[in-house]
Every structure is written in structure tokens, then in C-alpha cells.
Amino acid sequence: MKTPKQLGVLTGRIIRQNLTNADTIITVIAMPIFILLFFVYVMGGNIATAGGSGSAAYLRYALPGFLLLTMAMGSAYTSMRINLDRTSGFLDRLHSLPIPRWVILGSHVLASVIFMLIAEVAVFLVGLLMGYRTNATISSTLMFIGLSILFGLGITLLAIPFSLKADNAASAGGFSYVLLMLLFVSSALMPTKGMAKPVQIFADYQPMTPIVNTARGLLDQATAVGQHTGIVAFVWLIGGILVFALLSYRVYVRMFLTR
Amino acid sequence: MNAIEVRAVTKDFGKLAVLKGINLDVKQGEIFTLLGANGAGKSTLINILTTLSQPQSGTVSLMGLDPTKAGNHVRELISLNAQTATLDGEFTGAENLRLIAQLRGIKDQKVEIAAIATRLDLTGFLNRKVKTYSGGMRRRLDIAMSLIGDPQIVFLDEPTTGVDPQNRLALWRSIREIRDAGKTVFLTTQYLDEADALSDHIAFIHDGVIVKHGTPEEIKQRVTTTYTLQVAPNDKDAADQTLTTNGIDYTQGEHGISLTATNATKALTTLLSAQITIEHYDRDEADLESVFLNVTNREAANENA
């Protein structure tokens, strides 16, 4: 019973740090909401989607992409929190306490996924206030939640090697720009077919597009998303999780367990 | 029983040998201080003793347990206070203490936190956010966190670095109280006066090797304590002749005849036997700083030879 309690205590500490830090709230929750408002009400009317044109059609198209964008922005803070714990010596203090080693980074992973889901829910609620309506079934809603968890887990595991290796917290979150770039150059915020041909090819075959399309299809049953897209998204997510978990484990072992 | 036993421990980082066969015994209930310059190997040894790192070779035992085989049991018995205070600034002092109490599975957390806060003069500040604490208060809170769970061995890695004199004295008092409560304190410090004031035993580590160890008094006496004696002006030549004839090394200084600890007694008895009047006899005890400089300079000279 001691280990789950320790995991809960450390996870609660990190979530509380995030929820009581104004900078984190602004970047991870307020900024995505601002970008959503800007894209929908300033640019959305000029972007034609399969559902038509206009702000409402754009919101319906883009909200799932914004939800994943919100999670990606949260990954920068995951990396910063781990890095701060490492550079301040807090990880060493935890390693010198009678806590199973996996709990220490496991709490960061769990807290990161939970905090990303909190941010995602906040942006989703704003989307609802803006007029977004989902026609998802219970099963597709559960599948969307599952996809969000896998996505959050994948980018959290990707954040760990950067967070452990970075010299300081400011540079630890730098990798998240790559995630954001991948989301911008995907079907997350606009359809890929209007993109320049080389960019379109990249956008169609990089992992974010099938993941976003699957998320869109799960929240909006009217959007036709082939089963193939869902399988590709799942393969990317599971493959990413396995690769990043292995990478994170190796960096962690080298830095903390075999030093 | 020894709280800590270190036998022939080595540690390399690539081609750099940081620890080159360390042997140490730390008795239960004492303050043991490891002194050394930056890069001498102090933190590496602390990391090994606190299960953060493994030795390349050699063995380590804490309260009879091998940390490489019983890491979690060892971690139940120890606590580490690192060089920098590891606190959550946005949380209150009480919340920081509670975090460690929860992780250690303490049942009566309120009582334990209150008792430790009283010992470290933190009671009035417990409900304030740590980011409002002064440097000394942050250090005291950090040490308080190390005492949660009643650890048998407390590792304090340079606990007073950057702390003002008043808080430094308060921390010294707290460190003595930890020892007086029967706990073992393993201390590293850059301040020689601190080692002198607090330690029951001291070891000098230089370039990965323990070059000197003992009580502060033993070390000071063994290395550089000098004895000065003054003879009556009429006996000065006779004293010179007597000491030279008997093969006793000495130097004639401004204040009289200077002798080392090894030949002072022989010189005294020889001069007294020769009916030479000794007007003044004094012992100039070295401070640890001169011992430290003596040791490190001698090692450096050996390396260059």
C-alpha cells in the first residue's frame, strides 16, 4: 500500500505545482484558448474545410487539433518540472528516500498526463461555449479519451530525455517546438490539400495527421475517417510510446542508476 | 558498532579516477567530517554512501547493511541533505515537511513535524511560503526535512555554505543536537573552523585518497603542533650544544627554540638533565587550516616529484 501512496503524493505535488503557477496556467491553458479564439474568429472564416467555410465550420474542423496542440504545449512544462527537480537536487533527495525508483519518474509521467487532460478539458469547454457540438457516442468518447491518454503519454515520454539532459529548465522545454511544428504542418488546424505539394506530402505522412484525423472522427461522427487512419494513428502512438519509453529508460538508468 | 564502514572503495568516471581506495570507519552517534578541496571526491563518496551511486570496487556497509544489495533498507535508515536546499518555494514549510513525512509513511505526522520544527526554530514560520524564507531559514527547513522519519545516519553535504554567521551558529547547534540524540552525522564542509568545532572525527580527502584521519586534536597535534622553549640567556650556548650533541632537531627562532611534537619531550628532559634553566615552555597548537594546507601541499609536492 505504501508504493501507490507514494506515487499519489508525488503526483499530487507536481499537479499542484502546475495549478498554482501562473506561468504554467497561462502557457498551457490560457494561450491555447487565445490561439483557438484567434484562429476561429480571425482566420477561421477564411479557411475552407470539408464542412464548409465560416467560423462555426472551422471550429468544428479544428477543435480536435487544438486539443492535441494544448497537450503538446503542456509537454514543455513536463520537461521543465523534471529538469527543475534534477538541477535543484530534489531527484537526488527522492532517490535517497525509501521509494521504489520507478515511482520517482512515474509520478512525473502520471502528473503530466493528468495535467494535459485537465488543460484539454478546459480548452474543450471553451470550444463548447464557442458553439462546438460533438455527436460522439459513449464508445467513441471513451476511445477519444484513450487516444488523448496515449498521445499525452507519448509526448511525456519524449520529454523525459530532454528534461534529464538539458542544462536548465529554459532549454528543457525546447523540444516541444518540434511537436508544435508537426501539429502546425498537419491536418490539425487546416486541411492538407491546400498546402504546397512537398509540404502536403510531409503533412500527410507524418504521425500527427492520422492522430488528429482519428481524434476528429471520434468526436464528430459525421466526419468520415477510414479505419485505416485509426490503425495508422494507433501504430504511431504505440510505436512512439515504446521507442520513447526505451529512450527515457536508458537515459534515466545512465544518469541515475549506473552513475 | 560502526555506523559506516568503507573498505577499498574506488570510483572512476571514464579515465578519471575520483576515489582511489577509500577506507573509513564512522562510529555510531558521532559527528564525522570529511574535509577536502573541491573535486577531492567528497560528493562522490557521499553519493555512494547514500545509494545514489555504486562503487567500482570495494565494499560499503551502513548499519551492517550493504547498500548495493539492500538499497531500500539502507534508505530507511539514512537521510541526505544535499549542497543546495531542495524545497518547493510555492509550498509552505509545513507542506514541505509533510511531503517527506508522507513519503516516509510517518503515521503521526503532525506530532513529528511540530517536534522537528521546534528543534530547528521553525515553528513560527511553518505556515509561510518557503519563497519568503531567508537563506538560513531555508537551510534549517532543509535539515528539518532530513530529520523526518528519525533516520539513524544523517548526511549533511556542506550545510552551512552561503549561510550568514548567526544562522551558521544555529545550524551548528542543531547538528550537535542530532548527534546528542544518538544519531550519526556524516558532514562535509569547506570550513575548517566548522570541522574543528563540530567533529568527533575528521578525515582529509585529497585527490581521491584519505590522507589523514583522527580526532581534531590528534590531527592537529600529529601534524604541525610546535613547542617553543626559552632558556636563560646565559644557558643559550649550552642548550645549543646539548641539543646538537644529542642529535635533536630544532630551530633557533625569534621567540626561542622551536621543536616538533616528536622531539619536544626528549629535548625537554635532555636540557633539564644538563642543568639548563628553562624559563618558558609553550605549545603552539596548529589550527586545521594549517593542517589542511600542510597535507594538500605535501601531496601536491609528492605528485610533482
Coordinates of C-alpha atoms in Angstrom, one line a residue:
Chain A
M1 CA 0.0 0.0 0.0
K2 CA 3.0 2.3 0.6
T3 CA 4.1 2.5 -3.0
P4 CA 0.7 3.6 -4.5
K5 CA 0.5 6.2 -1.7
Q6 CA 4.0 7.5 -2.5
L7 CA 3.1 7.7 -6.2
G8 CA -0.1 9.6 -5.3
V9 CA 1.8 12.0 -3.0
L10 CA 4.5 12.8 -5.6
T11 CA 1.9 13.1 -8.5
G12 CA -0.2 15.4 -6.4
R13 CA 2.8 17.6 -5.7
I14 CA 3.5 18.1 -9.4
I15 CA -0.1 18.7 -10.3
R16 CA -0.3 21.3 -7.5
Q17 CA 2.9 22.9 -8.7
N18 CA 1.3 23.3 -12.1
L19 CA -2.1 24.5 -11.0
T20 CA -0.6 27.1 -8.6
N21 CA 2.0 28.5 -11.1
A22 CA 0.6 31.4 -13.1
D23 CA 3.2 31.0 -15.9
T24 CA 2.2 27.3 -16.4
I25 CA -1.5 28.1 -16.4
I26 CA -1.0 31.0 -18.9
T27 CA 1.1 28.9 -21.3
V28 CA -0.7 25.6 -21.1
I29 CA -4.3 26.7 -20.7
A30 CA -4.8 30.4 -21.4
M31 CA -2.5 30.5 -24.5
P32 CA -4.2 27.6 -26.4
I33 CA -7.6 29.2 -25.6
F34 CA -6.3 32.5 -27.0
I35 CA -4.9 30.8 -30.1
L36 CA -8.2 28.9 -30.5
L37 CA -10.2 32.2 -30.3
F38 CA -7.8 33.9 -32.8
F39 CA -7.9 31.1 -35.3
V40 CA -11.7 30.7 -35.2
Y41 CA -12.8 34.3 -35.1
V42 CA -10.0 36.0 -37.0
M43 CA -8.8 33.4 -39.5
G44 CA -11.4 30.7 -39.4
G45 CA -13.8 32.5 -41.7
N46 CA -11.2 32.4 -44.5
I47 CA -10.4 28.7 -44.2
A48 CA -12.5 26.3 -46.2
T49 CA -12.9 22.9 -44.7
A50 CA -14.9 19.8 -45.8
G51 CA -17.7 21.1 -43.6
G52 CA -17.8 24.4 -45.5
S53 CA -16.5 27.8 -44.6
G54 CA -17.1 30.2 -41.8
S55 CA -16.1 30.3 -38.1
A56 CA -18.5 27.6 -37.0
A57 CA -17.4 25.2 -39.6
Y58 CA -13.8 25.9 -38.8
L59 CA -14.4 25.4 -35.1
R60 CA -15.9 22.0 -35.9
Y61 CA -13.0 21.1 -38.0
A62 CA -10.1 22.4 -35.9
L63 CA -11.1 21.9 -32.2
P64 CA -9.7 18.3 -32.0
G65 CA -6.4 19.6 -33.4
F66 CA -6.4 22.4 -30.8
L67 CA -7.0 19.9 -28.1
L68 CA -3.9 18.0 -29.1
L69 CA -2.0 21.3 -29.5
T70 CA -2.9 22.1 -25.9
M71 CA -1.4 18.8 -24.8
A72 CA 1.7 19.4 -26.8
M73 CA 2.2 22.8 -25.1
G74 CA 1.9 21.1 -21.8
S75 CA 4.8 18.8 -22.6
A76 CA 7.2 21.7 -22.3
Y77 CA 6.2 22.1 -18.7
T78 CA 6.6 18.4 -18.0
S79 CA 10.2 18.7 -19.3
M80 CA 10.8 21.9 -17.2
R81 CA 9.4 20.3 -14.0
I82 CA 11.6 17.2 -14.3
N83 CA 14.6 19.4 -15.1
L84 CA 14.0 21.6 -12.1
D85 CA 13.8 18.6 -9.9
R86 CA 17.0 17.3 -11.3
T87 CA 19.0 20.6 -11.2
S88 CA 17.8 21.5 -7.7
G89 CA 18.8 18.2 -6.3
F90 CA 15.3 17.1 -5.5
L91 CA 15.6 14.0 -7.6
D92 CA 18.7 13.1 -5.5
R93 CA 16.7 13.6 -2.3
L94 CA 14.0 11.3 -3.6
H95 CA 16.5 8.7 -4.7
S96 CA 17.9 8.7 -1.2
L97 CA 14.5 8.0 0.3
P98 CA 12.9 4.5 0.6
I99 CA 10.8 4.9 -2.5
P100 CA 10.9 2.4 -5.4
R101 CA 12.9 4.1 -8.2
W102 CA 10.2 3.8 -10.8
V103 CA 7.8 5.9 -8.7
I104 CA 10.0 8.9 -9.0
L105 CA 9.8 9.5 -12.7
G106 CA 6.5 7.6 -12.8
S107 CA 4.9 10.3 -10.8
H108 CA 6.1 12.9 -13.3
V109 CA 4.6 10.9 -16.1
L110 CA 1.3 10.4 -14.4
A111 CA 1.1 14.1 -13.3
S112 CA 2.0 15.2 -16.8
V113 CA -0.8 13.1 -18.5
I114 CA -3.3 14.2 -15.9
F115 CA -2.4 17.9 -16.2
M116 CA -2.5 17.6 -20.0
L117 CA -6.0 16.1 -19.7
I118 CA -7.1 19.0 -17.4
A119 CA -5.8 21.5 -19.9
E120 CA -7.6 19.6 -22.7
V121 CA -10.9 19.6 -20.8
A122 CA -10.5 23.4 -20.2
V123 CA -10.0 24.1 -23.9
F124 CA -12.8 21.7 -24.8
L125 CA -15.2 23.6 -22.5
V126 CA -14.3 26.8 -24.2
G127 CA -14.9 25.1 -27.5
L128 CA -18.4 24.2 -26.2
L129 CA -19.0 27.8 -25.2
M130 CA -18.0 28.9 -28.7
G131 CA -20.6 26.6 -30.2
Y132 CA -18.8 23.3 -30.8
R133 CA -21.1 20.3 -30.5
T134 CA -20.0 16.8 -30.5
N135 CA -22.1 13.9 -31.7
A136 CA -19.8 11.3 -30.2
T137 CA -21.2 8.1 -28.9
I138 CA -20.1 6.7 -25.5
S139 CA -17.7 4.3 -27.1
S140 CA -16.2 6.9 -29.4
T141 CA -15.9 9.3 -26.5
L142 CA -14.1 6.7 -24.5
M143 CA -11.8 6.0 -27.5
F144 CA -11.1 9.7 -27.8
I145 CA -10.1 9.8 -24.1
G146 CA -7.9 6.7 -24.7
L147 CA -6.3 8.4 -27.7
S148 CA -5.7 11.5 -25.6
I149 CA -4.1 9.5 -22.9
L150 CA -1.8 7.7 -25.4
F151 CA -0.9 10.9 -27.0
G152 CA -0.2 12.6 -23.6
L153 CA 1.9 9.5 -22.6
G154 CA 3.8 9.5 -25.8
I155 CA 4.8 13.2 -25.7
T156 CA 5.6 13.0 -22.0
L157 CA 7.9 10.0 -22.6
L158 CA 9.5 12.1 -25.4
A159 CA 10.0 14.9 -22.9
I160 CA 11.9 12.9 -20.4
P161 CA 15.3 12.5 -22.1
F162 CA 15.3 16.3 -22.9
S163 CA 14.4 17.1 -19.4
L164 CA 17.1 15.0 -17.9
K165 CA 19.8 16.1 -20.3
A166 CA 19.1 19.8 -20.5
D167 CA 21.4 22.2 -18.6
N168 CA 18.5 24.3 -17.3
A169 CA 14.7 24.5 -17.3
A170 CA 14.5 27.1 -20.0
S171 CA 16.2 24.8 -22.6
A172 CA 14.4 21.7 -21.3
G173 CA 11.2 22.6 -23.0
G174 CA 12.7 23.5 -26.3
F175 CA 11.8 20.1 -27.9
S176 CA 8.1 21.0 -27.7
Y177 CA 8.6 23.4 -30.6
V178 CA 9.2 20.4 -32.8
L179 CA 5.9 18.9 -31.6
L180 CA 4.1 22.2 -32.3
M181 CA 5.7 22.5 -35.7
L182 CA 4.5 18.9 -36.5
L183 CA 1.0 19.9 -35.5
F184 CA 1.0 23.1 -37.5
V185 CA 2.2 21.2 -40.6
S186 CA -0.5 18.6 -40.3
S187 CA -4.3 18.5 -40.7
A188 CA -4.7 19.8 -37.2
L189 CA -5.5 23.4 -38.0
M190 CA -6.4 23.2 -41.7
P191 CA -6.8 20.6 -44.4
T192 CA -3.5 19.5 -46.0
K193 CA -4.8 19.6 -49.6
G194 CA -4.2 23.3 -50.0
M195 CA -0.6 23.1 -48.8
A196 CA 2.3 23.3 -51.2
K197 CA 3.0 19.8 -52.7
P198 CA 6.2 18.9 -50.8
V199 CA 4.7 20.2 -47.5
Q200 CA 1.5 18.3 -48.2
I201 CA 3.4 15.1 -48.7
F202 CA 5.2 15.6 -45.5
A203 CA 1.9 16.6 -43.7
D204 CA 0.1 13.5 -45.0
Y205 CA 2.7 11.1 -43.9
Q206 CA 3.9 12.5 -40.6
P207 CA 2.4 11.0 -37.4
M208 CA 0.3 14.0 -36.3
T209 CA -2.1 13.9 -39.3
P210 CA -3.6 10.4 -38.7
I211 CA -3.7 11.1 -35.0
V212 CA -5.6 14.4 -35.4
N213 CA -7.9 12.9 -38.1
T214 CA -8.7 10.0 -35.8
A215 CA -9.4 12.4 -32.9
R216 CA -11.6 14.4 -35.2
G217 CA -13.5 11.4 -36.4
L218 CA -14.1 10.2 -32.8
L219 CA -15.5 13.5 -31.7
D220 CA -17.5 14.1 -34.9
Q221 CA -19.2 11.0 -36.3
A222 CA -20.2 12.9 -39.4
T223 CA -16.5 13.2 -40.4
A224 CA -15.5 10.2 -42.5
V225 CA -12.4 8.7 -41.1
G226 CA -11.3 5.4 -42.5
Q227 CA -10.5 2.5 -40.3
H228 CA -7.0 2.5 -41.9
T229 CA -6.4 6.1 -40.5
G230 CA -7.3 4.9 -37.0
I231 CA -4.9 1.9 -37.3
V232 CA -2.1 4.1 -38.6
A233 CA -2.7 6.6 -35.7
F234 CA -2.7 3.7 -33.2
V235 CA 0.6 2.3 -34.6
W236 CA 2.3 5.7 -34.5
L237 CA 1.1 6.2 -30.9
I238 CA 2.1 2.8 -29.6
G239 CA 5.3 2.8 -31.6
G240 CA 6.2 6.2 -30.2
I241 CA 5.4 5.2 -26.7
L242 CA 7.6 2.1 -26.9
V243 CA 10.5 4.0 -28.5
F244 CA 10.4 7.0 -26.2
A245 CA 9.9 4.8 -23.1
L246 CA 13.0 2.8 -24.0
L247 CA 14.9 6.0 -24.7
S248 CA 13.8 7.6 -21.5
Y249 CA 14.6 4.5 -19.5
R250 CA 18.1 4.3 -21.0
V251 CA 18.9 8.0 -20.3
Y252 CA 17.5 7.6 -16.7
V253 CA 19.5 4.4 -16.0
R254 CA 22.7 6.0 -17.3
M255 CA 22.2 9.2 -15.3
F256 CA 20.8 7.8 -12.1
L257 CA 21.2 4.1 -11.7
T258 CA 24.7 3.4 -13.0
R259 CA 26.5 6.6 -12.1
Chain B
M1 CA 29.4 -0.9 16.2
N2 CA 30.4 1.3 13.3
A3 CA 27.5 3.1 11.6
I4 CA 29.5 3.3 8.3
E5 CA 32.3 1.1 7.1
V6 CA 34.1 1.8 3.8
R7 CA 36.7 -0.6 2.5
A8 CA 39.0 -0.1 -0.5
V9 CA 36.3 1.8 -2.4
T10 CA 37.3 3.1 -5.9
K11 CA 35.2 5.1 -8.3
D12 CA 36.2 6.1 -11.9
F13 CA 34.4 8.4 -14.3
G14 CA 35.8 7.3 -17.6
K15 CA 39.6 7.7 -17.4
L16 CA 39.3 9.9 -14.3
A17 CA 39.9 8.0 -11.0
V18 CA 37.9 10.0 -8.4
L19 CA 38.2 7.6 -5.5
K20 CA 41.4 5.6 -5.2
G21 CA 40.8 3.1 -2.4
I22 CA 39.0 4.8 0.4
N23 CA 38.9 3.2 3.8
L24 CA 36.8 4.7 6.6
D25 CA 35.0 3.8 9.8
V26 CA 32.4 6.1 11.3
K27 CA 31.2 5.3 14.8
Q28 CA 27.6 5.3 15.8
G29 CA 26.5 8.6 17.4
E30 CA 29.4 10.7 16.3
I31 CA 29.8 13.7 14.0
F32 CA 32.3 12.6 11.3
T33 CA 33.6 15.3 9.0
L34 CA 35.1 14.7 5.6
L35 CA 37.3 17.6 4.6
G36 CA 38.7 18.3 1.2
A37 CA 39.0 20.8 -1.6
N38 CA 36.6 21.0 -4.5
G39 CA 37.0 17.9 -6.7
A40 CA 38.7 15.9 -4.0
G41 CA 36.0 13.2 -4.1
K42 CA 33.7 14.2 -1.1
S43 CA 30.4 14.3 -3.0
T44 CA 31.3 11.1 -4.9
L45 CA 31.8 9.3 -1.7
I46 CA 28.5 10.8 -0.2
N47 CA 26.7 9.6 -3.4
I48 CA 28.0 6.1 -2.9
L49 CA 27.1 6.1 0.8
T50 CA 23.6 7.4 0.2
T51 CA 22.9 4.8 -2.6
L52 CA 22.9 7.4 -5.4
S53 CA 25.9 5.8 -6.9
Q54 CA 27.8 2.5 -6.9
P55 CA 31.5 1.9 -6.2
Q56 CA 33.7 0.5 -9.0
S57 CA 35.2 -1.8 -6.4
G58 CA 35.4 -2.2 -2.7
T59 CA 32.6 -2.5 -0.1
V60 CA 30.4 -0.2 1.8
S61 CA 28.3 -1.0 4.9
L62 CA 25.8 1.2 6.6
M63 CA 24.5 -0.1 10.0
G64 CA 25.6 -3.5 8.8
L65 CA 23.8 -3.4 5.5
D66 CA 25.2 -3.4 2.0
P67 CA 23.6 -0.6 0.0
T68 CA 24.2 -2.4 -3.3
K69 CA 22.1 -5.4 -2.1
A70 CA 19.7 -3.8 0.4
G71 CA 19.3 -0.3 -1.0
N72 CA 15.7 0.3 0.2
H73 CA 16.5 -0.9 3.7
V74 CA 19.5 1.4 3.8
R75 CA 17.4 4.3 2.6
E76 CA 15.0 3.7 5.5
L77 CA 18.0 4.4 7.9
I78 CA 19.6 7.4 6.2
S79 CA 18.8 10.8 5.0
L80 CA 20.6 13.1 2.6
N81 CA 20.9 16.9 2.9
A82 CA 22.4 18.0 -0.4
Q83 CA 24.6 21.0 -1.1
T84 CA 21.6 23.1 -2.3
A85 CA 18.3 23.3 -0.3
T86 CA 15.7 21.2 -2.2
L87 CA 12.5 22.9 -1.3
D88 CA 9.3 23.8 -3.0
G89 CA 9.1 27.6 -2.8
E90 CA 5.4 27.8 -3.6
F91 CA 4.6 25.5 -0.7
T92 CA 4.7 26.4 3.0
G93 CA 7.3 25.0 5.3
A94 CA 4.7 22.6 6.8
E95 CA 3.8 21.3 3.4
N96 CA 7.4 20.7 2.5
L97 CA 7.8 18.7 5.8
R98 CA 4.5 16.9 5.3
L99 CA 5.6 15.7 1.8
I100 CA 8.7 13.9 3.3
A101 CA 6.6 12.6 6.2
Q102 CA 4.0 11.2 3.7
L103 CA 6.8 9.6 1.5
R104 CA 8.4 8.0 4.6
G105 CA 5.0 6.7 5.7
I106 CA 5.0 8.5 9.1
K107 CA 1.8 7.8 11.0
D108 CA 1.6 10.8 13.4
Q109 CA 2.8 13.4 11.0
K110 CA 1.6 16.5 12.9
V111 CA 3.4 15.5 16.1
E112 CA 6.7 14.7 14.3
I113 CA 6.6 17.9 12.2
A114 CA 5.9 20.0 15.3
A115 CA 8.7 18.4 17.2
I116 CA 11.3 18.8 14.5
A117 CA 10.1 22.4 13.8
T118 CA 10.6 23.2 17.4
R119 CA 14.1 21.8 17.4
L120 CA 15.1 23.9 14.4
D121 CA 13.3 27.1 15.5
L122 CA 10.9 27.0 12.6
T123 CA 7.6 26.8 14.4
G124 CA 6.7 30.5 13.8
F125 CA 7.4 30.1 10.0
L126 CA 5.7 26.8 9.2
N127 CA 2.7 28.4 7.6
R128 CA 4.6 30.8 5.4
K129 CA 5.5 30.0 1.8
V130 CA 9.1 28.9 1.5
K131 CA 9.9 31.5 -1.1
T132 CA 9.6 34.2 1.6
Y133 CA 12.2 32.4 3.8
S134 CA 15.7 33.8 4.3
G135 CA 18.7 31.6 3.2
G136 CA 19.3 30.5 6.7
M137 CA 15.7 29.5 7.3
R138 CA 15.7 27.6 4.0
R139 CA 18.7 25.7 5.2
R140 CA 17.1 24.9 8.5
L141 CA 13.9 23.7 6.8
D142 CA 16.0 21.5 4.5
I143 CA 17.7 19.9 7.5
A144 CA 14.4 19.6 9.2
M145 CA 13.2 17.6 6.2
S146 CA 16.2 15.3 6.6
L147 CA 15.2 14.5 10.2
I148 CA 11.7 13.4 9.3
G149 CA 11.4 9.7 9.9
D150 CA 14.1 9.5 12.6
P151 CA 17.0 8.4 10.3
Q152 CA 20.0 6.8 12.1
I153 CA 22.6 8.4 9.8
V154 CA 22.2 12.0 8.5
F155 CA 24.4 13.1 5.6
L156 CA 24.9 16.8 5.5
D157 CA 26.8 18.0 2.4
E158 CA 28.2 21.4 3.1
P159 CA 25.1 22.5 5.1
T160 CA 26.4 26.0 6.1
T161 CA 27.7 27.1 2.7
G162 CA 26.4 30.6 2.0
V163 CA 24.7 30.9 5.4
D164 CA 25.2 34.1 7.5
P165 CA 27.2 33.7 10.8
Q166 CA 24.1 33.9 13.1
N167 CA 22.3 31.1 11.2
R168 CA 25.6 29.2 10.9
L169 CA 25.9 29.0 14.7
A170 CA 22.2 28.0 14.9
L171 CA 22.9 25.2 12.4
W172 CA 25.9 24.1 14.4
R173 CA 23.7 23.8 17.5
S174 CA 21.2 21.7 15.5
I175 CA 23.9 19.4 14.2
R176 CA 25.2 18.8 17.7
E177 CA 21.6 18.1 18.8
I178 CA 21.3 15.5 16.1
R179 CA 24.4 13.8 17.5
D180 CA 23.3 14.2 21.1
A181 CA 20.1 12.4 20.1
G182 CA 22.2 9.4 19.3
K183 CA 22.3 9.8 15.5
T184 CA 25.3 9.6 13.4
V185 CA 26.2 12.7 11.4
F186 CA 28.3 12.5 8.3
L187 CA 29.3 16.0 7.4
T188 CA 31.3 17.6 4.6
T189 CA 32.4 21.2 4.8
Q190 CA 34.8 23.6 3.3
Y191 CA 35.0 25.5 6.6
L192 CA 37.9 24.2 8.7
D193 CA 36.7 26.0 11.8
E194 CA 33.3 24.3 11.4
A195 CA 35.0 20.9 11.2
D196 CA 37.1 21.8 14.3
A197 CA 34.1 23.0 16.3
L198 CA 31.7 20.1 15.5
S199 CA 33.6 17.0 14.7
D200 CA 34.3 13.9 16.8
H201 CA 36.4 12.6 14.0
I202 CA 37.8 14.1 10.8
A203 CA 39.2 12.7 7.6
F204 CA 41.0 14.6 5.0
I205 CA 40.4 13.5 1.4
H206 CA 42.8 14.7 -1.2
D207 CA 42.7 13.5 -4.8
G208 CA 40.6 10.5 -4.0
V209 CA 42.6 9.3 -1.1
I210 CA 42.2 9.7 2.6
V211 CA 45.4 11.3 3.6
K212 CA 44.8 11.9 7.3
H213 CA 42.2 11.0 9.9
G214 CA 41.6 11.1 13.6
T215 CA 40.1 13.4 16.2
P216 CA 40.6 17.2 15.5
E217 CA 43.1 17.2 18.4
E218 CA 45.1 14.2 17.2
I219 CA 45.3 15.6 13.7
K220 CA 46.5 19.0 14.8
Q221 CA 49.0 17.5 17.2
R222 CA 50.3 14.9 14.8
V223 CA 51.0 17.3 12.0
T224 CA 52.1 20.7 13.0
T225 CA 52.0 21.3 16.6
T226 CA 55.2 23.1 17.6
Y227 CA 56.7 23.6 21.1
T228 CA 58.7 26.6 21.9
L229 CA 61.0 26.8 24.9
Q230 CA 63.2 29.7 26.1
V231 CA 66.3 29.1 28.2
A232 CA 68.1 31.6 30.4
P233 CA 70.3 33.9 28.3
N234 CA 73.4 32.5 30.0
D235 CA 72.5 28.9 29.0
K236 CA 71.8 29.6 25.4
D237 CA 75.1 28.3 24.0
A238 CA 75.0 25.3 26.4
A239 CA 71.5 24.5 25.2
D240 CA 72.6 24.6 21.5
Q241 CA 75.5 22.4 22.3
T242 CA 73.4 19.9 24.3
L243 CA 70.7 19.5 21.7
T244 CA 73.2 19.2 18.8
T245 CA 75.3 16.6 20.7
N246 CA 72.2 14.5 21.4
G247 CA 71.1 14.7 17.8
I248 CA 67.8 16.6 18.5
D249 CA 66.5 18.6 15.6
Y250 CA 65.5 22.1 16.5
T251 CA 65.4 25.6 15.1
Q252 CA 66.5 28.7 16.8
G253 CA 63.8 31.2 16.3
E254 CA 63.0 34.8 17.4
H255 CA 61.0 33.5 20.4
G256 CA 63.3 30.7 21.4
I257 CA 64.0 27.1 20.5
S258 CA 61.3 25.6 18.2
L259 CA 60.7 21.8 18.4
T260 CA 58.3 19.4 16.8
A261 CA 55.9 17.2 18.7
T262 CA 58.1 14.2 18.2
N263 CA 61.2 15.6 19.8
A264 CA 59.8 18.1 22.3
T265 CA 59.7 15.7 25.2
K266 CA 63.3 14.3 24.6
A267 CA 64.6 17.9 24.2
L268 CA 63.0 19.0 27.5
T269 CA 64.3 16.0 29.5
T270 CA 67.8 16.3 27.9
L271 CA 68.0 20.1 28.7
L272 CA 66.8 19.6 32.2
S273 CA 69.3 16.7 32.8
A274 CA 72.1 19.1 31.6
Q275 CA 71.0 21.6 34.4
I276 CA 69.9 24.2 31.8
T277 CA 67.4 26.6 33.1
I278 CA 64.2 26.7 31.1
E279 CA 62.3 30.0 31.6
H280 CA 59.4 29.4 29.4
Y281 CA 57.8 26.4 27.7
D282 CA 54.8 26.8 25.3
R283 CA 52.8 24.6 23.0
D284 CA 51.6 26.3 19.8
E285 CA 48.7 24.3 18.6
A286 CA 48.1 24.3 14.9
D287 CA 44.7 25.1 13.5
L288 CA 43.0 22.8 11.0
E289 CA 43.7 25.3 8.2
S290 CA 47.4 24.9 8.6
V291 CA 46.9 21.1 8.8
F292 CA 44.9 21.2 5.6
L293 CA 47.4 23.3 3.8
N294 CA 50.2 21.1 5.1
V295 CA 48.5 18.0 3.9
T296 CA 47.5 19.2 0.4
N297 CA 50.8 21.0 -0.2
R298 CA 52.7 17.8 0.7
E299 CA 50.5 15.7 -1.5
A300 CA 51.0 18.1 -4.4
A301 CA 54.8 18.1 -3.9
N302 CA 54.7 14.3 -3.9
E303 CA 52.8 14.3 -7.2
N304 CA 55.3 16.7 -8.8
A305 CA 58.3 14.8 -7.5

